[in-house]
mmCIF file of N, CA and C in Angstrom:
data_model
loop_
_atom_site.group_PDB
_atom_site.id
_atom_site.type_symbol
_atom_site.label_atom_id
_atom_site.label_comp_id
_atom_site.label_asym_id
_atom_site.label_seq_id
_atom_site.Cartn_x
_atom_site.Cartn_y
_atom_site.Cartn_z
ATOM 1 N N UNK A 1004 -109.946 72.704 91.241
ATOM 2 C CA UNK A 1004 -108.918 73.381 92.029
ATOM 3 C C UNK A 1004 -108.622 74.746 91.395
ATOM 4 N N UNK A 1005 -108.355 75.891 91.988
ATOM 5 C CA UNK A 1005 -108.185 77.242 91.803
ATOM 6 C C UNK A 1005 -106.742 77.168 91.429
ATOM 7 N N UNK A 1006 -106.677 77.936 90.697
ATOM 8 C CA UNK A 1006 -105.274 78.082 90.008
ATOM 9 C C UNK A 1006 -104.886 79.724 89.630
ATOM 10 N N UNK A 1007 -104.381 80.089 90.267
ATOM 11 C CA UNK A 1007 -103.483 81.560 89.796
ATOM 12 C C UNK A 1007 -102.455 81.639 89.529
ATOM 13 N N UNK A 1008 -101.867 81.888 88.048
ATOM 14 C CA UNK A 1008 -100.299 82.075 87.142
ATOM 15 C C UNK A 1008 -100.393 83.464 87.080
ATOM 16 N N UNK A 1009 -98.871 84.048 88.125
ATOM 17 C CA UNK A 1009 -98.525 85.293 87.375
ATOM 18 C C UNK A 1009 -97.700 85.576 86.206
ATOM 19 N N UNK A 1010 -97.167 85.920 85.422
ATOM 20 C CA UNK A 1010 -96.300 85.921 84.049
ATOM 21 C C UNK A 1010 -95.875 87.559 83.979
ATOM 22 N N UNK A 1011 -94.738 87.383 83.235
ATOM 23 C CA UNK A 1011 -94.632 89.017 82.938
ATOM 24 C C UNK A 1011 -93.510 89.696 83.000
ATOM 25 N N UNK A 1012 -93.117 89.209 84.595
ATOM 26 C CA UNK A 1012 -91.993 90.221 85.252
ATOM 27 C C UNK A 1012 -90.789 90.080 84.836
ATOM 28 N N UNK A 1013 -89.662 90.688 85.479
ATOM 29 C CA UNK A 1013 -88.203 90.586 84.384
ATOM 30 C C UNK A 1013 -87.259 92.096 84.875
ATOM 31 N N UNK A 1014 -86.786 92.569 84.382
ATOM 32 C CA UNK A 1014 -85.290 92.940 84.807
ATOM 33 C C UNK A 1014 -86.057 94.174 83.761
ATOM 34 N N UNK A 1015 -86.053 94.917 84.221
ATOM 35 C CA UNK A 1015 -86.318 96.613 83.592
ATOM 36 C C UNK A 1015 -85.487 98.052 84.017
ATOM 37 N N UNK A 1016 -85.357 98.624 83.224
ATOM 38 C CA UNK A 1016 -84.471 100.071 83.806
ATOM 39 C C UNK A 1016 -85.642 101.176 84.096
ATOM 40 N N UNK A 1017 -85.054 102.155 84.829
ATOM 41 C CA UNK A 1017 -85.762 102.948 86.007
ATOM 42 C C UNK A 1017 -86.507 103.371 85.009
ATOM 43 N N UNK A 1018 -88.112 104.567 84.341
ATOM 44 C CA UNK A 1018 -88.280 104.464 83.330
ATOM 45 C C UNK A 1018 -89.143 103.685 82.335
ATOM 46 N N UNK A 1019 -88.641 102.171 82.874
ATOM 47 C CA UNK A 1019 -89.485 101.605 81.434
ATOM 48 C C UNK A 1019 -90.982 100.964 81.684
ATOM 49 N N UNK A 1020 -91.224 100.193 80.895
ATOM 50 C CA UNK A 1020 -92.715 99.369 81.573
ATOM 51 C C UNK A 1020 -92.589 97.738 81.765
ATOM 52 N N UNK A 1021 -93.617 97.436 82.229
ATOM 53 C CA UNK A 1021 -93.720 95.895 82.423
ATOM 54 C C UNK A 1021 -95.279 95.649 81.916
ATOM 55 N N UNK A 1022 -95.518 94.419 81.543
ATOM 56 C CA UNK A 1022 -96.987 93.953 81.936
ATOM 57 C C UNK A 1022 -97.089 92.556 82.437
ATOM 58 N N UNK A 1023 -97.492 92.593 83.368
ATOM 59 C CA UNK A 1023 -97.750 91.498 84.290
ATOM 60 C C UNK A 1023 -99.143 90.813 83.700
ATOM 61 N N UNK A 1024 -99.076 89.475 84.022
ATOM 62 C CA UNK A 1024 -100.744 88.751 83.648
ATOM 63 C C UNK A 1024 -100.738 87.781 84.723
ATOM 64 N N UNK A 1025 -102.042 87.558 85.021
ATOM 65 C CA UNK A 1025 -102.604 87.030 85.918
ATOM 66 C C UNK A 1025 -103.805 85.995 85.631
ATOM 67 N N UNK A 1026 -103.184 84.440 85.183
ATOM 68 C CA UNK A 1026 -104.142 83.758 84.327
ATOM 69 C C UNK A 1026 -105.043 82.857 85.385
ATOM 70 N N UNK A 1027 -106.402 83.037 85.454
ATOM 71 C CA UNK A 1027 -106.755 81.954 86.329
ATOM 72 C C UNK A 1027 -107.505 80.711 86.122
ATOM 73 N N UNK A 1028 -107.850 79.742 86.392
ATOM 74 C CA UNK A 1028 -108.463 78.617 85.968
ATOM 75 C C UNK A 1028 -109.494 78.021 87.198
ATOM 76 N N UNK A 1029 -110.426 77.260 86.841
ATOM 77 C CA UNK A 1029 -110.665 76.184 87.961
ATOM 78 C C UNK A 1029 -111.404 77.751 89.048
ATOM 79 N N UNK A 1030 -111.852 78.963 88.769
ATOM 80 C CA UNK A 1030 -111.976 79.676 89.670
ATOM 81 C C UNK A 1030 -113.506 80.551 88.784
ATOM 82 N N UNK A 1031 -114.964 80.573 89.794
ATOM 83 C CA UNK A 1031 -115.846 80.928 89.485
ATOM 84 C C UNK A 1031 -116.350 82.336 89.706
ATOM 85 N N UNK A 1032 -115.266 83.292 89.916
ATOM 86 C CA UNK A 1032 -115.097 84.858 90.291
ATOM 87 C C UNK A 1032 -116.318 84.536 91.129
ATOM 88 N N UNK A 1033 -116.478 84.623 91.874
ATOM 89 C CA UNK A 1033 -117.347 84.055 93.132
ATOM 90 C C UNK A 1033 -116.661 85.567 94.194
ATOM 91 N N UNK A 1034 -116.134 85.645 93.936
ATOM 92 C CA UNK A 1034 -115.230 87.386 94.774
ATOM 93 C C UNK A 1034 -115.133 88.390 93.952
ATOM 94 N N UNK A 1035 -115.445 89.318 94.877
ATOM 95 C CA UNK A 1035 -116.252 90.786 93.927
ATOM 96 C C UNK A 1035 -114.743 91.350 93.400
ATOM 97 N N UNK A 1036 -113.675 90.860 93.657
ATOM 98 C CA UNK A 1036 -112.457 91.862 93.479
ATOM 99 C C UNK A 1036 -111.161 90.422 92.890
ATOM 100 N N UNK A 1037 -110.656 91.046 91.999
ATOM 101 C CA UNK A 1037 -109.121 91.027 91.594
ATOM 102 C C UNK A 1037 -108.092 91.750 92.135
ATOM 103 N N UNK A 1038 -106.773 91.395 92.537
ATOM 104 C CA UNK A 1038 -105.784 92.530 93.312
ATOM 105 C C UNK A 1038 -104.081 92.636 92.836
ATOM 106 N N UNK A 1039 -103.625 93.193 92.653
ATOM 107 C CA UNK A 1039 -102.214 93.127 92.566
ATOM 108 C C UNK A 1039 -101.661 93.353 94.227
ATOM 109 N N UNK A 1040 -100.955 92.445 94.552
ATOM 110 C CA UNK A 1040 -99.823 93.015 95.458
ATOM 111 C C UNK A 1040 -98.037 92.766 95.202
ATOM 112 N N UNK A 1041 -97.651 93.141 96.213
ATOM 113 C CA UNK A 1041 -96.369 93.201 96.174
ATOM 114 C C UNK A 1041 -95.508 93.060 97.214
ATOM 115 N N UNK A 1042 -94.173 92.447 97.230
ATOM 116 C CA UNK A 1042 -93.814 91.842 98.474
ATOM 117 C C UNK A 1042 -92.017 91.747 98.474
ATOM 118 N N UNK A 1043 -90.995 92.863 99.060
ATOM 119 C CA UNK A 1043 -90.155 92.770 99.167
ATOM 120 C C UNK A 1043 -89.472 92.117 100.383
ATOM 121 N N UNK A 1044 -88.342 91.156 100.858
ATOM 122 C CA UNK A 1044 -87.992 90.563 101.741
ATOM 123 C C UNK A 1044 -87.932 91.495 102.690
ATOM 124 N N UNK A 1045 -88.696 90.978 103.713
ATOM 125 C CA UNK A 1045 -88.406 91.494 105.777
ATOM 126 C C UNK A 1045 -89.219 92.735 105.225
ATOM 127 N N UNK A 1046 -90.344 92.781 104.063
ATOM 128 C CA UNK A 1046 -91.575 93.236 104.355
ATOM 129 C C UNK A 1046 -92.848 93.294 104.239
ATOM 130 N N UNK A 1047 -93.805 93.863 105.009
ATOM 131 C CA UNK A 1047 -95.025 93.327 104.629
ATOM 132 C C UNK A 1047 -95.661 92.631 103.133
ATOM 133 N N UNK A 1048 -96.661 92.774 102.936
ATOM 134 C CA UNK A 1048 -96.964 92.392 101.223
ATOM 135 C C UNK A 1048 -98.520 93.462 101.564
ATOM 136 N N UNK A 1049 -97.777 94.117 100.272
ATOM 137 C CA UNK A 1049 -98.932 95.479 100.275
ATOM 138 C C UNK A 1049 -99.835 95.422 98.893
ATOM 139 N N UNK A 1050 -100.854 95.727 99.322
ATOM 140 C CA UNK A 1050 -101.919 95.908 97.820
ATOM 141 C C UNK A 1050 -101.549 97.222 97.058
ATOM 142 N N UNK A 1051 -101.428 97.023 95.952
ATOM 143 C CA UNK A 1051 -101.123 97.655 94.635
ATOM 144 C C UNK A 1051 -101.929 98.129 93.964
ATOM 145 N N UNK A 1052 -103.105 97.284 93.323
ATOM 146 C CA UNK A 1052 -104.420 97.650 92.484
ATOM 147 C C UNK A 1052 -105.298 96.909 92.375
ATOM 148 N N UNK A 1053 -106.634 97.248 92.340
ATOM 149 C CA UNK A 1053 -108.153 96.290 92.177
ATOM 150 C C UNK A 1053 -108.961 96.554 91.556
ATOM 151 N N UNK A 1054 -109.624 95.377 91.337
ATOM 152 C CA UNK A 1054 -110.414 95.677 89.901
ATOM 153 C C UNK A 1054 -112.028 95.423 90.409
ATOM 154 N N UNK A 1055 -113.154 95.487 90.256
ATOM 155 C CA UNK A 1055 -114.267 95.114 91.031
ATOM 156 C C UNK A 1055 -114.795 94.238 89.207
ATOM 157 N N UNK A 1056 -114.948 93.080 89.633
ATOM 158 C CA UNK A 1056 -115.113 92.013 88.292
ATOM 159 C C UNK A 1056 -116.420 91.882 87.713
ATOM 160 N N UNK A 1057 -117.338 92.601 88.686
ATOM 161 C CA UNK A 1057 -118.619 92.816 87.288
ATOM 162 C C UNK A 1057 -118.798 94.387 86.386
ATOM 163 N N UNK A 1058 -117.971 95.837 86.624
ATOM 164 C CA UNK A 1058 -117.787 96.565 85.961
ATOM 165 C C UNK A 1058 -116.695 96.640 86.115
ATOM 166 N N UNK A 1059 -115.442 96.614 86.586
ATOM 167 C CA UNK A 1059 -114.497 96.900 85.568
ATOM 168 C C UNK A 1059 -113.716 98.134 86.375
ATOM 169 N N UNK A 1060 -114.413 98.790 87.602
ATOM 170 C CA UNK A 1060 -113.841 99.550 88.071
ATOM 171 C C UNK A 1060 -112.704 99.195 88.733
ATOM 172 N N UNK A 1061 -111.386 100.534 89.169
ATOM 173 C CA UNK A 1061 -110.603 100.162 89.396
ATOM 174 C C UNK A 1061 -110.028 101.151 90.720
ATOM 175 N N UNK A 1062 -109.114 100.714 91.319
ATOM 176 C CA UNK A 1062 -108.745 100.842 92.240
ATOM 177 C C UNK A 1062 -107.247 100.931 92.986
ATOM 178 N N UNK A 1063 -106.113 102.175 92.991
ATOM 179 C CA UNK A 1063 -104.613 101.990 93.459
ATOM 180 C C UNK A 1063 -104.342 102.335 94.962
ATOM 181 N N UNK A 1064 -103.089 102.028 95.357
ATOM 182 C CA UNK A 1064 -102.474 102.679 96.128
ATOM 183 C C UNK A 1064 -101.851 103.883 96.056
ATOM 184 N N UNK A 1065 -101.788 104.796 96.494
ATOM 185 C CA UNK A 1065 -101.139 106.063 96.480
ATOM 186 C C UNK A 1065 -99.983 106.292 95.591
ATOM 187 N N UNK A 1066 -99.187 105.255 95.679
ATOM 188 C CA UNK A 1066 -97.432 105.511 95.661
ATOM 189 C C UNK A 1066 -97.992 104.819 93.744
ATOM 190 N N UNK A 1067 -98.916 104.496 93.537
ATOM 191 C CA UNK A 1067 -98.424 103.861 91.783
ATOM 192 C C UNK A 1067 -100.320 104.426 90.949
ATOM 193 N N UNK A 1068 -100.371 105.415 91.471
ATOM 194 C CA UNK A 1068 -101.670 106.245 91.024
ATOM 195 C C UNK A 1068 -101.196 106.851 89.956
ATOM 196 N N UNK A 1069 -101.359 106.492 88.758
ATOM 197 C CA UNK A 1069 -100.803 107.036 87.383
ATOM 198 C C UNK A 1069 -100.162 106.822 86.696
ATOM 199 N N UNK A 1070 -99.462 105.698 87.530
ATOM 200 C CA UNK A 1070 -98.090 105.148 85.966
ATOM 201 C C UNK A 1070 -98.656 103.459 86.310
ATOM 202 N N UNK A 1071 -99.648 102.797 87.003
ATOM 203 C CA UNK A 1071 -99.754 101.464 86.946
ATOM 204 C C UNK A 1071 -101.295 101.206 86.315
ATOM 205 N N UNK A 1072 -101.467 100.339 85.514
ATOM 206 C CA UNK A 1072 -102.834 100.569 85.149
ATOM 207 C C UNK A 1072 -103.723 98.709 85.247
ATOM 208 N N UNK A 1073 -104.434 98.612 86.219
ATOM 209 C CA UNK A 1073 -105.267 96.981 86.037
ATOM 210 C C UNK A 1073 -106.343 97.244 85.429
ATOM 211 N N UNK A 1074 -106.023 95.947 84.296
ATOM 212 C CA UNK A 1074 -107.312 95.801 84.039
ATOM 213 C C UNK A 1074 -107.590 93.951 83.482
ATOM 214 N N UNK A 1075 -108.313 93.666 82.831
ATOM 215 C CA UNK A 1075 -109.047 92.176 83.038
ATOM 216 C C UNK A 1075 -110.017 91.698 81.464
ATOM 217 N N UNK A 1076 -109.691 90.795 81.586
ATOM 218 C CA UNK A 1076 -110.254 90.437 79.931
ATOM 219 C C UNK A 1076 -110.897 88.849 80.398
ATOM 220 N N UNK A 1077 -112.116 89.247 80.784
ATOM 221 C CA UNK A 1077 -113.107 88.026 81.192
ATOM 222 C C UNK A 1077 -112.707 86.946 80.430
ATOM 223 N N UNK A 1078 -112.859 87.041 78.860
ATOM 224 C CA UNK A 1078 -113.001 86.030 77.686
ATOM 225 C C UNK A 1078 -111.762 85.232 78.020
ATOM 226 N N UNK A 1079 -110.924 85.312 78.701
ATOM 227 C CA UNK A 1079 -109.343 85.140 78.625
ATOM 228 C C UNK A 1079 -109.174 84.792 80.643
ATOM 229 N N UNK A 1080 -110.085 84.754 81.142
ATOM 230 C CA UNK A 1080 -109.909 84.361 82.667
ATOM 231 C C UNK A 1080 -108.282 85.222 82.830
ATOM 232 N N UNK A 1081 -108.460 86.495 82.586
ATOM 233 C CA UNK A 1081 -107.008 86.955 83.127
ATOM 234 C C UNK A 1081 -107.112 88.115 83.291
ATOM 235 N N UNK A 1082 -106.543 88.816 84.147
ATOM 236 C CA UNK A 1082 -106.209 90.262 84.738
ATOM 237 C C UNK A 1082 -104.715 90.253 84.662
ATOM 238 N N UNK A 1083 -104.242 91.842 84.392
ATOM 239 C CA UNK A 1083 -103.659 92.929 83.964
ATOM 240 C C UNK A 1083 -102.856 93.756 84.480
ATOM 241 N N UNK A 1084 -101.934 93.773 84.715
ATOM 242 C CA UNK A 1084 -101.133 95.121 85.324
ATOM 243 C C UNK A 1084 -100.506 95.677 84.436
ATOM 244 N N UNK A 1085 -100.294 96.636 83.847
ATOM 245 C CA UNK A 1085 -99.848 96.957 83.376
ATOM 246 C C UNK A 1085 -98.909 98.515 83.988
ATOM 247 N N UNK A 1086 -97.444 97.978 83.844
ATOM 248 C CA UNK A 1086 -96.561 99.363 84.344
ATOM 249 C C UNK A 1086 -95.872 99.971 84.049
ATOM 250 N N UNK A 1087 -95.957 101.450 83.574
ATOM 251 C CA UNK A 1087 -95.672 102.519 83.362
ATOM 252 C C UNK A 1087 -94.585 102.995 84.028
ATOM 253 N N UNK A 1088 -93.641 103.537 83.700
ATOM 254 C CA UNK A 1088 -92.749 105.068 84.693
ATOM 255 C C UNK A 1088 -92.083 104.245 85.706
ATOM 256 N N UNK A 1089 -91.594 103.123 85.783
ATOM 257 C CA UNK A 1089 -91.114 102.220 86.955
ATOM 258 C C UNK A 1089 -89.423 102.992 87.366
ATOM 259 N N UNK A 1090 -90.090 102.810 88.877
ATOM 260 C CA UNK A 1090 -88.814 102.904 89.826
ATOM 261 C C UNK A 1090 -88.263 102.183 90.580
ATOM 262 N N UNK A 1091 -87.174 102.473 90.581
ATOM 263 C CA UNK A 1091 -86.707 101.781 91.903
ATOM 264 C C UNK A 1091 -87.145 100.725 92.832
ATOM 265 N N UNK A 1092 -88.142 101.707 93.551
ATOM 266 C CA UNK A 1092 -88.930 101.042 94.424
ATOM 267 C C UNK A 1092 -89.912 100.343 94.161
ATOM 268 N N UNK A 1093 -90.430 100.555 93.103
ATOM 269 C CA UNK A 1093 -91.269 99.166 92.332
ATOM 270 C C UNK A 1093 -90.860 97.978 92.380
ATOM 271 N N UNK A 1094 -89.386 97.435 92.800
ATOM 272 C CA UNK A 1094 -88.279 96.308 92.886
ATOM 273 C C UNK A 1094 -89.595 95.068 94.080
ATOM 274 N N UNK A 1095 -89.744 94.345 93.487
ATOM 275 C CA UNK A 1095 -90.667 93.579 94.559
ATOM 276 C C UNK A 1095 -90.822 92.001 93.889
ATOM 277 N N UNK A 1096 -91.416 91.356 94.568
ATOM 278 C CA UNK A 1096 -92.228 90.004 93.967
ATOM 279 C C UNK A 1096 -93.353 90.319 94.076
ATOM 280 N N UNK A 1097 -94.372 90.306 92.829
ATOM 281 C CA UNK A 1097 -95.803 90.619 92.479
ATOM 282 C C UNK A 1097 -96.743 89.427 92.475
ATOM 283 N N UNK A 1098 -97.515 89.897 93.386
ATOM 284 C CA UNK A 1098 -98.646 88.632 93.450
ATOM 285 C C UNK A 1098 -100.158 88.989 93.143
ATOM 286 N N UNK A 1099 -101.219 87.700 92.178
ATOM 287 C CA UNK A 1099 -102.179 88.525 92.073
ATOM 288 C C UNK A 1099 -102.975 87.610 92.914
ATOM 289 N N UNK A 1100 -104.217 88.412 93.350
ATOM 290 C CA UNK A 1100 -105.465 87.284 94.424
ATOM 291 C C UNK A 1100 -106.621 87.651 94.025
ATOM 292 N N UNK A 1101 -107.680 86.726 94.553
ATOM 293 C CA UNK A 1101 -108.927 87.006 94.477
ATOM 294 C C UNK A 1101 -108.897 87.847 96.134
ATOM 295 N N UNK A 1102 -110.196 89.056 96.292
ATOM 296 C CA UNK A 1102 -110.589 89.459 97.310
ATOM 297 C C UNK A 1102 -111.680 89.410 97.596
ATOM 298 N N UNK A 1103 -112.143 88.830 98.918
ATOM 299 C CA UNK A 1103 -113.365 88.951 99.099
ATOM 300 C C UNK A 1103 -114.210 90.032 99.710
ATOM 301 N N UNK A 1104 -113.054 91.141 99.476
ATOM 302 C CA UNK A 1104 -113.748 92.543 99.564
ATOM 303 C C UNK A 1104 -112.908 93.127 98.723
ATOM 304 N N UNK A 1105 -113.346 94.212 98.257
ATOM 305 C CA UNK A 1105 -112.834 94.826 97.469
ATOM 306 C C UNK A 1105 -111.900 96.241 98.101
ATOM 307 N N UNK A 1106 -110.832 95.530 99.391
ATOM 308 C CA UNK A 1106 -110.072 96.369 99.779
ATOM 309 C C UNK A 1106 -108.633 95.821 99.722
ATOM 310 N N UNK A 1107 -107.578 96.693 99.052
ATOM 311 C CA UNK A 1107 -106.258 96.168 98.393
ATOM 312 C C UNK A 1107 -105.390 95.673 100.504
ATOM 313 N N UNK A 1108 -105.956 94.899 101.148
ATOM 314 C CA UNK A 1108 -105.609 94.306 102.067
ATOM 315 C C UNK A 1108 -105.576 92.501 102.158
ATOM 316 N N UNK A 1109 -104.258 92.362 102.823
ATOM 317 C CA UNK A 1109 -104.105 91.025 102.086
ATOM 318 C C UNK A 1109 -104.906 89.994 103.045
ATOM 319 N N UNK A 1110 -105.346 90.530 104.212
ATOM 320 C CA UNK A 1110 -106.333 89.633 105.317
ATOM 321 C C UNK A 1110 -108.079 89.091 104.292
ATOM 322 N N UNK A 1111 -108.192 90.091 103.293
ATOM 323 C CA UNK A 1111 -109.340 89.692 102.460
ATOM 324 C C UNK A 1111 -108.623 88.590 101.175
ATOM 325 N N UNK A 1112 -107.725 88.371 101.115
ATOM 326 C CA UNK A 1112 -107.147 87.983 100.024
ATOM 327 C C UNK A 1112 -108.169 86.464 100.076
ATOM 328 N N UNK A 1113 -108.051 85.909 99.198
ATOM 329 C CA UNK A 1113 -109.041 83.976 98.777
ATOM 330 C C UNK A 1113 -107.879 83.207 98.622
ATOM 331 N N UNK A 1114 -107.627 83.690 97.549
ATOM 332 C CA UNK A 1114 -106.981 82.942 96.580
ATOM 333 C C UNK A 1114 -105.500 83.312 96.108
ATOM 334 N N UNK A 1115 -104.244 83.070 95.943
ATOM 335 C CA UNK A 1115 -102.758 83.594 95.385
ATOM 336 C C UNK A 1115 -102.274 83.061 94.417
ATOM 337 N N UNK A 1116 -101.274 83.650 93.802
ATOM 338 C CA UNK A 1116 -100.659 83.209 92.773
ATOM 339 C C UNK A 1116 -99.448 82.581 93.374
ATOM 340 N N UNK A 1117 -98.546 82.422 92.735
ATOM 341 C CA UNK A 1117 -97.175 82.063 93.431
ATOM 342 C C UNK A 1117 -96.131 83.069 93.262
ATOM 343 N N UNK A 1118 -96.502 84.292 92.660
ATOM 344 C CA UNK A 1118 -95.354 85.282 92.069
ATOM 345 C C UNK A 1118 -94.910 85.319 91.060
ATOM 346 N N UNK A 1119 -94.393 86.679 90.833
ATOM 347 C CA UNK A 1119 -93.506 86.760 89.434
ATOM 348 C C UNK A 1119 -92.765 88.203 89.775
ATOM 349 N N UNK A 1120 -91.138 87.799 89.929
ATOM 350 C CA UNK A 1120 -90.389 89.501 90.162
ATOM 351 C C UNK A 1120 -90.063 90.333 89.794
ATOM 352 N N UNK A 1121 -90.298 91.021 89.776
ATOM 353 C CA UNK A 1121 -90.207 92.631 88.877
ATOM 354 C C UNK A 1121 -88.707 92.973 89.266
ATOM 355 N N UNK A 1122 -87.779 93.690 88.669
ATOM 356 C CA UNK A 1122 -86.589 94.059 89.376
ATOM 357 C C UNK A 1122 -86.562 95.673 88.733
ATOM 358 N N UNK A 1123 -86.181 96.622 88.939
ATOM 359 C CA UNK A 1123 -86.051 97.938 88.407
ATOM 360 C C UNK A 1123 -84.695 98.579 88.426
ATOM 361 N N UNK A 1124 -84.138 98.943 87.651
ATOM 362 C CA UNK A 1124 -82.565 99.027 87.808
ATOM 363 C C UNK A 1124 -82.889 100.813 87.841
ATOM 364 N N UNK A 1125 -81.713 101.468 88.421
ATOM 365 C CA UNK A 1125 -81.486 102.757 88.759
ATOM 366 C C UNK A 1125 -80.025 103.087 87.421
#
C-alpha cells in the first residue's frame, strides 16, 4: 500500500522559513514527477513545485519562483520543500503527490498525502 506523510508545517511570521517533508513508503516512483500543492478553504488546490525523479530537475509556480525550493533525497524515500521569504498568502494546507505527468496539475496527481498546514502570520 502507498503511503504519503507530510511533516513540517506550523505557525511562522511573515518573513521566516518552513521545511516541509514528504516521506513515502510502499511506493515504486513508477511516476516521472513529485509535487507540492496547496489548498486554502472554498479554494481550488493549486500546484506549487515538481521535481522530475530520475534527474532531479525542478519545477514552480509563478507566485513562489525564488523563495520555495523542492528537492528529494532518494536514499530516504522523501521529498522537500523547503520555504523561504513566506507570506501571507502562503497560509494554506500543503499536500505532496506523485504525478503522472510532470505538470503541477492536480487531475495528473496518483497518489496524496493527507496534509500538513502552514499558517503565516502578518
Amino acid at each position: 500500500q502507498v503511503q504519503l506523510v507530510e511533516s513540517g508545517g506550523g505557525s511562522v511570521q511573515a518573513g521566516g522559513s518552513l521545511r516541509l517533508s514528504c516521506s513515502t513508503s510502499g511506493y515504486d516512483y513508477s511516476d516521472p514527477c513529485m509535487g507540492w500543492f496547496r489548498q486554502v478553504p472554498g479554494k481550488e488546490r493549486e500546484g506549487v513545485a515538481g521535481i522530475m525523479t530520475n534527474n532531479s530537475a525542478t519545477f514552480y509556480t509563478a507566485s513562489v519562483k525564488g523563495r520555495f525550493t523542492i528537492s528529494q533525497d532518494n536514499a530516504k524515500n522523501t521529498v522537500y520543500l523547503q520555504m523561504d521569504s513566506l507570506k501571507s498568502e502562503d497560509t494554506a494546507t500543503y499536500y505532496c503527490a506523485t504525478l503522472r505527468l510532470c505538470i503541477l496539475m492536480t487531475d495528473y496527481g496518483v497518489y496524496w498525502g493527507q496534509g500538513t498546514q502552514v499558517t503565516v502570520s502578518s
